[in-house]
Amino acid sequence: MGGVAVTTQAKLDAPRLRADFPIFEQQIHGKPLAYLDSAVSTHKPRQVLDKLRTFYETSYANVHRGVYTLSERATAEYEGAREKLARFINAPSAREVVFVRGATEGLNLVAYAWGLVNLGPGDLVVVTELEHHSNFVPWQYIAKRTGAELRMIPLDDSGELDLGELDSIPREGNVKVVANNLVSNALGTINPIEKLSAWAHAQGAIMVVDGAQAAPHRAIDVQALGCDFFAFSAHKMCGPTSVGALWGRRELLQSMEPFNLGGHMIRKVTFEETTWGEVPAKFEAGTQPIAEAVGFGAAVDYLNDVGVDAIEQHEHELAAYSLGKMAESPGITLYGPPADRRAGIVSFNLDEIHPHDVAQILDMEGVAIRAGHHCCQPLMAKLGVAATNRASFYLYTIPEEIDRLVEGLHKGTRAATGCSRTPTRRPTGRTRSAATRSRSSSPSARTATRSTR
Ligand code: 7TS
């Protein structure tokens, strides 16, 4: 595998890193692709694509099944990827890392395999108003099936968790599970997992962390987070689709029932009964996404070469830059915390223009953003909106793309209001400006940080 364009350094060089990503060689509607939707999925560098091809061409076979050379080679690569992932999140042992299809499957695995057995009437599952459906729906469903109840940690006005509510929750039942994302996909909020882990353990509960938006963007240390489970997806961190990982504490994984049943996960099968294999095999029934797992390992190599701290810093700078530019633009409502307390994700709405229309207008400019509820319908209800626009950044994002985004938004606003003037700059305020307030048909100049309504 070739090296990356830059080696580990304090500040990454996004324009040079872009050269690693063949997708940026094309134009969209005659314009360079400005891909501002990395929270939904990231693009893949040549290093990962090359690894997939080389693996298939030279080392592919099914794993843990053959005694022939090729199978042993494939198994070594597959298990090598597991070791890389374990190091990437500072897991105490690679045997605690289970390959899954993605964060969604990892979280379902915990909800089913742990929740179905351990939850019952009188128990509480505590989630937050900020969860992606992947860490909300499984818990809502398993709670209903077992007679347990769901409780929500609410958001405050800046889009951050209001931990003041924690005191009252244990009075309502036995807290058995606390489930929270480390980084919110909808608002970019970075959540206080260490605190929540300590609180969960003080209640005798397990702490389940949805790391789908965190693992791509910041250094992860599952031991320092103090959690019991951590789920993440390769495709959001330069890796292939259909593979992810679930880390779990060994004693919990060992005590749990299996999730999928079939080949490879067994110790012994007779007509009467079956006993389970050791962790992680117990949770890896059937043929796994073998090449994808190997590609996941290559993605982790790539991120390590770029430098995870440098990626985090780069995204903070882009978040600050875009929040600053948008706050100066009339007609934009921004959601979520200030730049220093969020990852590279910016959610916003334009007055009088539906998010889908905004996304289409931007597409004509070659700018790709996501518009919708971001699989966070409870959060959208809390914000009082059906949908938002969301721009999200990664190691290959450059400030010029944010300039093009903001210019596209101005274009959209001008078209919607039938007005060709360039929006005037105004100081960031927490309220609608008086000038805008008096013209109900004009775009409003709303606060830059209004988050919950
Ligand atoms: N958790 C979070 C916080 C996510 O952002 C996502 C996907 C998932 C879980 C599920 O990951 P998957 O790889 O299993 O699909 N996020 C998004 C998004 O932001 N827009 O669409 C999917």
XYZ file of N, CA and C and ligand atoms in Angstrom, residues 39-40 101-105 107 132 134-135 181 183-186 210 212-213 233 235-236 370 374-375 390, ligand 1:
100
model
N -20.762 13.049 6.781
C -21.383 12.385 7.942
C -22.240 11.213 7.489
N -22.755 11.298 6.264
C -23.570 10.179 5.778
C -22.668 9.049 5.305
N -21.910 -5.571 10.481
C -22.145 -4.897 9.192
C -21.974 -3.392 9.297
N -22.088 -2.856 10.503
C -21.952 -1.415 10.699
C -22.427 -1.066 12.095
N -22.432 0.236 12.396
C -22.857 0.674 13.731
C -24.271 0.181 14.036
N -25.141 0.232 13.026
C -26.534 -0.184 13.242
C -26.596 -1.620 13.733
N -25.874 -2.512 13.055
C -25.925 -3.912 13.476
C -25.276 -4.092 14.849
N -25.242 -1.990 17.351
C -26.161 -1.524 18.398
C -27.339 -2.484 18.537
N -29.376 9.080 16.908
C -29.711 8.553 15.582
C -30.676 7.380 15.810
N -30.614 4.538 14.925
C -29.899 3.276 15.177
C -29.660 3.012 16.654
N -29.614 4.074 17.448
C -29.392 3.907 18.886
C -30.640 4.316 19.664
N -24.793 8.679 21.758
C -23.707 8.821 20.778
C -22.618 9.714 21.374
N -20.674 11.576 19.302
C -20.860 12.781 18.466
C -22.207 12.641 17.753
N -23.015 13.698 17.835
C -24.329 13.673 17.184
C -24.194 13.891 15.680
N -24.890 13.052 14.902
C -24.819 13.210 13.450
C -25.647 14.401 12.982
N -26.621 14.834 13.788
C -27.510 15.904 13.328
C -27.011 17.285 13.732
N -22.679 4.863 20.804
C -22.755 4.890 19.352
C -21.601 5.792 18.888
N -20.451 6.043 15.754
C -20.430 6.137 14.287
C -19.868 7.469 13.791
N -20.206 8.575 14.489
C -19.711 9.881 14.039
C -18.444 10.299 14.772
N -18.768 2.371 12.166
C -18.897 1.889 10.785
C -17.690 2.286 9.954
N -17.566 2.702 6.654
C -17.817 3.574 5.494
C -17.795 5.053 5.854
N -17.892 5.371 7.148
C -17.829 6.775 7.561
C -16.400 7.207 7.863
N -26.646 17.101 2.745
C -27.809 16.266 3.051
C -28.954 17.154 3.522
N -32.275 13.251 8.982
C -30.993 12.676 9.391
C -31.175 11.462 10.311
N -32.281 10.741 10.120
C -32.579 9.574 10.984
C -32.649 9.991 12.442
N -27.834 19.875 6.157
C -26.648 19.557 6.949
C -25.424 19.501 6.052
N -25.229 6.422 14.519
C -24.956 7.643 14.057
C -24.618 8.743 15.013
C -24.958 7.863 12.677
O -24.678 9.077 12.212
C -25.293 6.795 11.808
C -25.431 7.004 10.327
C -25.521 5.548 12.361
C -25.493 5.389 13.719
C -25.786 4.354 11.499
O -24.649 4.000 10.801
P -24.677 2.839 9.722
O -23.313 2.843 9.151
O -24.988 1.578 10.463
O -25.740 3.207 8.741
N -25.646 8.327 9.972
C -26.355 8.788 8.955
C -26.519 10.149 8.729
O -26.047 11.016 9.414
N -27.289 10.303 7.679
O -27.641 9.092 7.222
C -27.048 8.128 7.998
